Coordinates of C-alpha atoms in Angstrom, one line a residue:
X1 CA -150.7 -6.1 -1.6
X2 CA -147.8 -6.6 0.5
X3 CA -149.6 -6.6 3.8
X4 CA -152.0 -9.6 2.2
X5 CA -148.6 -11.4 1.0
X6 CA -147.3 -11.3 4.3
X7 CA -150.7 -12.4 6.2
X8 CA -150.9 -15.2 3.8
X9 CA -147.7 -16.5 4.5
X10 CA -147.9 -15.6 8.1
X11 CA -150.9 -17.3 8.7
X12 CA -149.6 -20.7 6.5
X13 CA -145.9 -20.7 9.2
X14 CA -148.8 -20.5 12.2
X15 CA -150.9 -23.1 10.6
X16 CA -148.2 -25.8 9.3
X17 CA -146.0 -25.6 12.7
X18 CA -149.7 -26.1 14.6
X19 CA -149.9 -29.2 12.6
X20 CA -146.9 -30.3 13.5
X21 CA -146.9 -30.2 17.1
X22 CA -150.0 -31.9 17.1
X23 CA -148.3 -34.6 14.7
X24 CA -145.6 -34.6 17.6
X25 CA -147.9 -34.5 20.3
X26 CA -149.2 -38.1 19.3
X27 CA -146.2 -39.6 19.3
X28 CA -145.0 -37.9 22.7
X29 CA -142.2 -36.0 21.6
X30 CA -141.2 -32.4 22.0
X31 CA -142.3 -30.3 18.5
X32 CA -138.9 -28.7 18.5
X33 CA -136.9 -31.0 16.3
X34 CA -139.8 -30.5 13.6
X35 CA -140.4 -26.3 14.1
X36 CA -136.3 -26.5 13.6
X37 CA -136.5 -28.4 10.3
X38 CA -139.7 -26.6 8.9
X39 CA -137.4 -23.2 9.6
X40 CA -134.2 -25.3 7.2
X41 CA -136.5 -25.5 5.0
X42 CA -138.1 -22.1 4.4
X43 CA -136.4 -18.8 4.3
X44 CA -133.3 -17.9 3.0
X45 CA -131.0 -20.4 1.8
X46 CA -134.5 -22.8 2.0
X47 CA -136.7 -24.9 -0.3
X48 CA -139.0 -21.7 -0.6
X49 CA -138.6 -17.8 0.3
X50 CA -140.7 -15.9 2.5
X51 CA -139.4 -12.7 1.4
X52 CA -142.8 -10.9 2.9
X53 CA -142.4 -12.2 6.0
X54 CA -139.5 -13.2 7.0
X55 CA -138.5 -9.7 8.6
X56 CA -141.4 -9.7 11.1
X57 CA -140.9 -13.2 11.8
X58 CA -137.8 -12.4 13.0
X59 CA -138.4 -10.1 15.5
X60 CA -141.0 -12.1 16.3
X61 CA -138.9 -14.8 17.0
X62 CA -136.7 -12.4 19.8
X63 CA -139.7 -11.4 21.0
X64 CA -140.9 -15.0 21.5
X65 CA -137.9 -16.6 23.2
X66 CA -138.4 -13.2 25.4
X67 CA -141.6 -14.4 26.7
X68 CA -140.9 -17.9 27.1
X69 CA -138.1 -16.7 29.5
X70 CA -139.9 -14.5 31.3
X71 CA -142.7 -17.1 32.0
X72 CA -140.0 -19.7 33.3
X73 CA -138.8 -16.7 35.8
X74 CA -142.0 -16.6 37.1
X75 CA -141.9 -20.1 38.0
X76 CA -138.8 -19.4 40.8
X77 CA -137.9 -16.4 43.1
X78 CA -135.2 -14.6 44.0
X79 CA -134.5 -16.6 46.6
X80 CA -134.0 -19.3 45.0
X81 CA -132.1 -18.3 42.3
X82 CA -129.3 -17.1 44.4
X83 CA -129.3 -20.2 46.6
X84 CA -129.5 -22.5 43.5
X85 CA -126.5 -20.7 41.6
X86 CA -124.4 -20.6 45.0
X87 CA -125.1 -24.6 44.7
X88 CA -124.7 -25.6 41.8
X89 CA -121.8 -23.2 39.9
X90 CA -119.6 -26.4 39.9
X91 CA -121.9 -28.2 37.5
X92 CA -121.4 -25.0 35.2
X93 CA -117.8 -25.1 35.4
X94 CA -118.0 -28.7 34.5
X95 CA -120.1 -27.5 31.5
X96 CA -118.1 -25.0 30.6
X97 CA -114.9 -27.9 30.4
X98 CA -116.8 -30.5 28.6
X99 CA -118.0 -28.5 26.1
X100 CA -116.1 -25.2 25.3
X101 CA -112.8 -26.8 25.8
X102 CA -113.2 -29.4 23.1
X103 CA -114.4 -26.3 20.5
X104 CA -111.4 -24.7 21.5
X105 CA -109.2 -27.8 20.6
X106 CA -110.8 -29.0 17.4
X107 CA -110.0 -25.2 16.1
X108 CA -106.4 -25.1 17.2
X109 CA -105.7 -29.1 15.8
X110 CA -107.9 -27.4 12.3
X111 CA -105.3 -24.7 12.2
X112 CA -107.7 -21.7 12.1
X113 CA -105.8 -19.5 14.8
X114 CA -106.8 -19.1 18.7
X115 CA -109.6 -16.3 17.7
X116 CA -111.2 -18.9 15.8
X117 CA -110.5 -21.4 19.0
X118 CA -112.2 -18.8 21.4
X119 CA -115.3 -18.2 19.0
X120 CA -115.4 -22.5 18.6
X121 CA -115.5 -22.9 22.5
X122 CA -118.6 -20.8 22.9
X123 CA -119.9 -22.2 19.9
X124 CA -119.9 -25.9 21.7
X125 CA -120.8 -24.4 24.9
X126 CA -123.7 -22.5 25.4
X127 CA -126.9 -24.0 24.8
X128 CA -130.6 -22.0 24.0
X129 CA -132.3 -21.3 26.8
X130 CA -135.2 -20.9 24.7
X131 CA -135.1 -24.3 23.4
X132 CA -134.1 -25.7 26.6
X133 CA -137.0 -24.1 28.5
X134 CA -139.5 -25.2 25.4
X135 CA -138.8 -29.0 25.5
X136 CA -138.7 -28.9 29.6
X137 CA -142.1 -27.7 29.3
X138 CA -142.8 -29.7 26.4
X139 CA -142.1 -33.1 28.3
X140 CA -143.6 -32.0 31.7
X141 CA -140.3 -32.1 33.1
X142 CA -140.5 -28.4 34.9
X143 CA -141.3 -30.3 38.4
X144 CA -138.6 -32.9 38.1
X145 CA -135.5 -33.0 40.6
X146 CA -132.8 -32.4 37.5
X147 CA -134.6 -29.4 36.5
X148 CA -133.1 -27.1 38.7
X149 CA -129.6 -28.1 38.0
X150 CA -130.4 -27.7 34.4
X151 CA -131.7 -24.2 35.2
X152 CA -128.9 -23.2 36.6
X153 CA -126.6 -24.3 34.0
X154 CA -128.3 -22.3 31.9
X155 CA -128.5 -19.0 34.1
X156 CA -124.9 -19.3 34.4
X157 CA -124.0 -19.9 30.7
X158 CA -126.0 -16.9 30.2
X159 CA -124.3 -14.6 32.4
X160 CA -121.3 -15.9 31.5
X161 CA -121.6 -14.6 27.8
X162 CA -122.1 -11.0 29.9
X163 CA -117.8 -11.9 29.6
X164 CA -118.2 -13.7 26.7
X165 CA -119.6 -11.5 24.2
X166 CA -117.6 -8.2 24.9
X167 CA -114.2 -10.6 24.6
X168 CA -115.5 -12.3 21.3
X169 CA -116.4 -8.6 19.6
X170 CA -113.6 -7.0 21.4
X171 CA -110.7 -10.0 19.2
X172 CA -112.9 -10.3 15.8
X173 CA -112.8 -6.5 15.6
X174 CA -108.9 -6.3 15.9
X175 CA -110.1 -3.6 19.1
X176 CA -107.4 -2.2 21.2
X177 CA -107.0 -4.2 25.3
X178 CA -108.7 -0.6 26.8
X179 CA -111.6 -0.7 24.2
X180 CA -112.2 -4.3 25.0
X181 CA -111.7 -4.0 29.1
X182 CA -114.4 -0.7 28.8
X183 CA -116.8 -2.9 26.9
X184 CA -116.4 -6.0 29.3
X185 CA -116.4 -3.5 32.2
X186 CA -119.9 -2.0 30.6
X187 CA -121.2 -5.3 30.2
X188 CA -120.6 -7.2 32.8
X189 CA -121.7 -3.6 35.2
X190 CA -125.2 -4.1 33.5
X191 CA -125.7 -8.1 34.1
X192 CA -124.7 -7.1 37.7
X193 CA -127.2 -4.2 38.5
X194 CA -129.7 -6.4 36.6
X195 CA -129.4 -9.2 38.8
X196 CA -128.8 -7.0 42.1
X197 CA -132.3 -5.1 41.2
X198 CA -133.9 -8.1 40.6
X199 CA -132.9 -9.8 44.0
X200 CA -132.9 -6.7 46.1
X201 CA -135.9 -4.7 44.9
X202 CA -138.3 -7.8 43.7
X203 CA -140.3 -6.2 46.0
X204 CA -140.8 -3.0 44.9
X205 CA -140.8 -3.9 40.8
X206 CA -143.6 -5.9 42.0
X207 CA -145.8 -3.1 43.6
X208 CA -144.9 -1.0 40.8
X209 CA -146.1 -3.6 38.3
X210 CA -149.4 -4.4 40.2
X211 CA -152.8 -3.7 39.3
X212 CA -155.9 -5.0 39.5
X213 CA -157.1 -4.3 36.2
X214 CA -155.6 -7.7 33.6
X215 CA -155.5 -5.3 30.8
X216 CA -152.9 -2.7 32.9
X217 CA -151.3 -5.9 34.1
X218 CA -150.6 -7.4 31.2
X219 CA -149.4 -4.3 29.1
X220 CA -146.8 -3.3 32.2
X221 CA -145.3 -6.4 32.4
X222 CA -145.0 -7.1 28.8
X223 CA -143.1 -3.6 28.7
X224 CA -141.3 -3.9 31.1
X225 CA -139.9 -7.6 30.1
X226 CA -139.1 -6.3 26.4
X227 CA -137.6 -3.0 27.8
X228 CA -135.3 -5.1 30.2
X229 CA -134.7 -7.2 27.6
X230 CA -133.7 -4.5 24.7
X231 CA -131.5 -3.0 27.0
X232 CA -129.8 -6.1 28.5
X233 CA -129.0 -7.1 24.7
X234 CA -127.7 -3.3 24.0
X235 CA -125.4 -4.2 27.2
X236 CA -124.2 -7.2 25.5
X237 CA -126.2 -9.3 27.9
X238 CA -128.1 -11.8 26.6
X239 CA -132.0 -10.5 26.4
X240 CA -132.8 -13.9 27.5
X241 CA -131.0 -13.0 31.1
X242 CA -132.8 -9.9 31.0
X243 CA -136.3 -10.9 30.9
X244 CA -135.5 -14.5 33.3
X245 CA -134.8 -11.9 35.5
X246 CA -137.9 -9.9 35.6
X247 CA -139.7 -13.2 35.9
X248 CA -137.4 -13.6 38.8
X249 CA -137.9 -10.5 40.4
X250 CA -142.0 -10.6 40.2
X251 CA -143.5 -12.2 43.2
X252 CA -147.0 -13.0 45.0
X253 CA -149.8 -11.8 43.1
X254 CA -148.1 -10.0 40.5
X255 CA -146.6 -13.2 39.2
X256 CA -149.5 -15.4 39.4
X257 CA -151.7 -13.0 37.4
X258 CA -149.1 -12.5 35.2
X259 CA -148.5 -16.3 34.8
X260 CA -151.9 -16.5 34.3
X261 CA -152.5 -13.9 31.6
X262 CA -149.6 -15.3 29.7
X263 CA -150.3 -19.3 29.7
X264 CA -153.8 -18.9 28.0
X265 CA -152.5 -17.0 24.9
X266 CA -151.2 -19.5 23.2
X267 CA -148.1 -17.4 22.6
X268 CA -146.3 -17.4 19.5
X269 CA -142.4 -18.4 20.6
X270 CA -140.5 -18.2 17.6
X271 CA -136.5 -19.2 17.8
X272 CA -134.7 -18.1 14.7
X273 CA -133.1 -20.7 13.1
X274 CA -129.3 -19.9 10.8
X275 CA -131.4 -20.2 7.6
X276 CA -135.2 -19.1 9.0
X277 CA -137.4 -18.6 11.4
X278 CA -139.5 -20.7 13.2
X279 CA -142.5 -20.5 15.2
X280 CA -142.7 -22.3 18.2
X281 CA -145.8 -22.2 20.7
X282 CA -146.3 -22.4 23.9
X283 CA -148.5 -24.6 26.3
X284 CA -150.3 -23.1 29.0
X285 CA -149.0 -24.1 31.7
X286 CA -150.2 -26.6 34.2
X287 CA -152.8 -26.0 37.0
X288 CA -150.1 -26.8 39.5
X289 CA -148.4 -23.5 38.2
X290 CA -150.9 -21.7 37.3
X291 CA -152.2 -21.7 40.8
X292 CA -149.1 -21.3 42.6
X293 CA -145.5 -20.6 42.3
X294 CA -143.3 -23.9 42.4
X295 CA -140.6 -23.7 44.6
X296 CA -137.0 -24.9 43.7
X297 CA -136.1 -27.3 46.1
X298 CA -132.8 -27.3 47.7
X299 CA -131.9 -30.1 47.5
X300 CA -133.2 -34.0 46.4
X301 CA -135.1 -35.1 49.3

């Protein structure tokens, strides 16, 4: 009975959030304003429960934003990651003053303490990558000269919540300056050997990973993504990070029939919201990057 329950109302989030991105799709406009207020208003604290479900929808929603990652790291390579975050970390330090330092104010001038001021400022600054990446592809805006910019903002917002996090835990949970230095030691040791593997052995992940069978493919790199990904998150790195970075690290034919695999399946993307869960998905991509990886240009031309 409770299996039933929970296909029922499975099948009815899939259903009503299809509708509404094609509802959004004729006017033009990204889906993601609509998936956020159908999660507000189912779920917990919602208009109606989903007591079945709501559990699997939530790890399906980690699992989504997971995927959706790692597709967007198979866009780019190594390469041009590193070039692109060498170029443009003064946009995220611009980022990082616009928008964390106003969160920071507002909950000194509120009186709430400068614990509360240091959760506030991450609070205003880092954006979802997941969102982010949805509505880029959303808006066919992947090619477009501001995208990698806007990448690497994100990348480096993400990273930076390797220091983030461990700081944040280490000052809500009244821990000691040595527990909180080992934990931002520990995390910010795994964000680093992720990214070093990932830029230095690309290579090699990628032999490991190939196959010429779509079924081997497919199950390895899956794997491999949500294993990155689950430890990354046990790091206190964001999973996100993780699994850009496998996309990252894949190249050549590995990442085009990975790419390739993925876009088809319609996959189920979806972003928890504070109340819900929503289901968000993705577009196969288009021919341009299904055929080939784009590159990230170095600069406007």
């Amino acid at each position: 009975m409770h299996s039933a329950v929970l296909l029922i109302e499975f099948g009815s989030i899939i259903l009503g959030l299809g509708l509404l991105g094609r509802f959004a799709g004729r006017f033009g406009i990204s889906p993601i304003p609509l998936y956020l207020l159908a999660g507000l208003a189912f779920g917990t604290g919602g208009l109606l429960p989903l007591g079945a479900s709501e559990e699997f929808v939530a790890t399906g929603a980690e699992i989504g934003v997971i995927l959706l990652l790692l597709m967007l790291g198979l866009e780019y390579t190594a390469g041009d990651l590193v070039t692109n975050l060498k170029s443009h970390y003064p946009a995220g330090l611009v980022d990082c003053a616009l928008n964390a330092v106003p969160g920071a104010v507002a909950a000194l001038l509120l009186g709430w303490g400068p614990v509360a001021a240091v959760v506030l400022a991450g609070v205003t600054w880092i954006s979802s990558s997941g969102v982010i990446a949805k509505v880029l592809g959303d808006l066919g805006r992947v090619g477009n000269r501001e995208t990698p910019v806007i990448l690497s903002v994100l990348v480096l917002e993400d990273l930076a919540m390797a220091v983030y996090l461990p700081i944040v835990t280490a000052l809500v949970a009244g821990a000691g300056l040595l527990t909180g230095s080992i934990t931002l030691a520990i995390a910010l040791g795994a964000a680093g050997l992720v990214l070093f593997v990932a830029v230095r052995y690309g290579r090699v992940i990628s032999r490991f990973v190939s196959s010429d069978d779509p079924e081997k493919l497919l199950l390895v790199v899956l794997g491999l993504t949500i294993l990155v990904a689950g430890v990354a998150q046990q790091l206190q790195v964001s999973a996100a990070v993780g699994a850009f970075l496998v996309g990252i690290a894949l190249s050549g034919e590995v990442a085009e029939g990975a790419h390739t695999l993925l876009s088809p399946c319609g996959i189920c993307s979806p972003p928890s919201s504070s109340s819900s869960s929503v289901c968000t998905p993705t577009r196969p991509a288009s021919r341009r990057y299904c055929c080939r990886r784009w590159r990230w240009p170095s600069s406007p031309r």
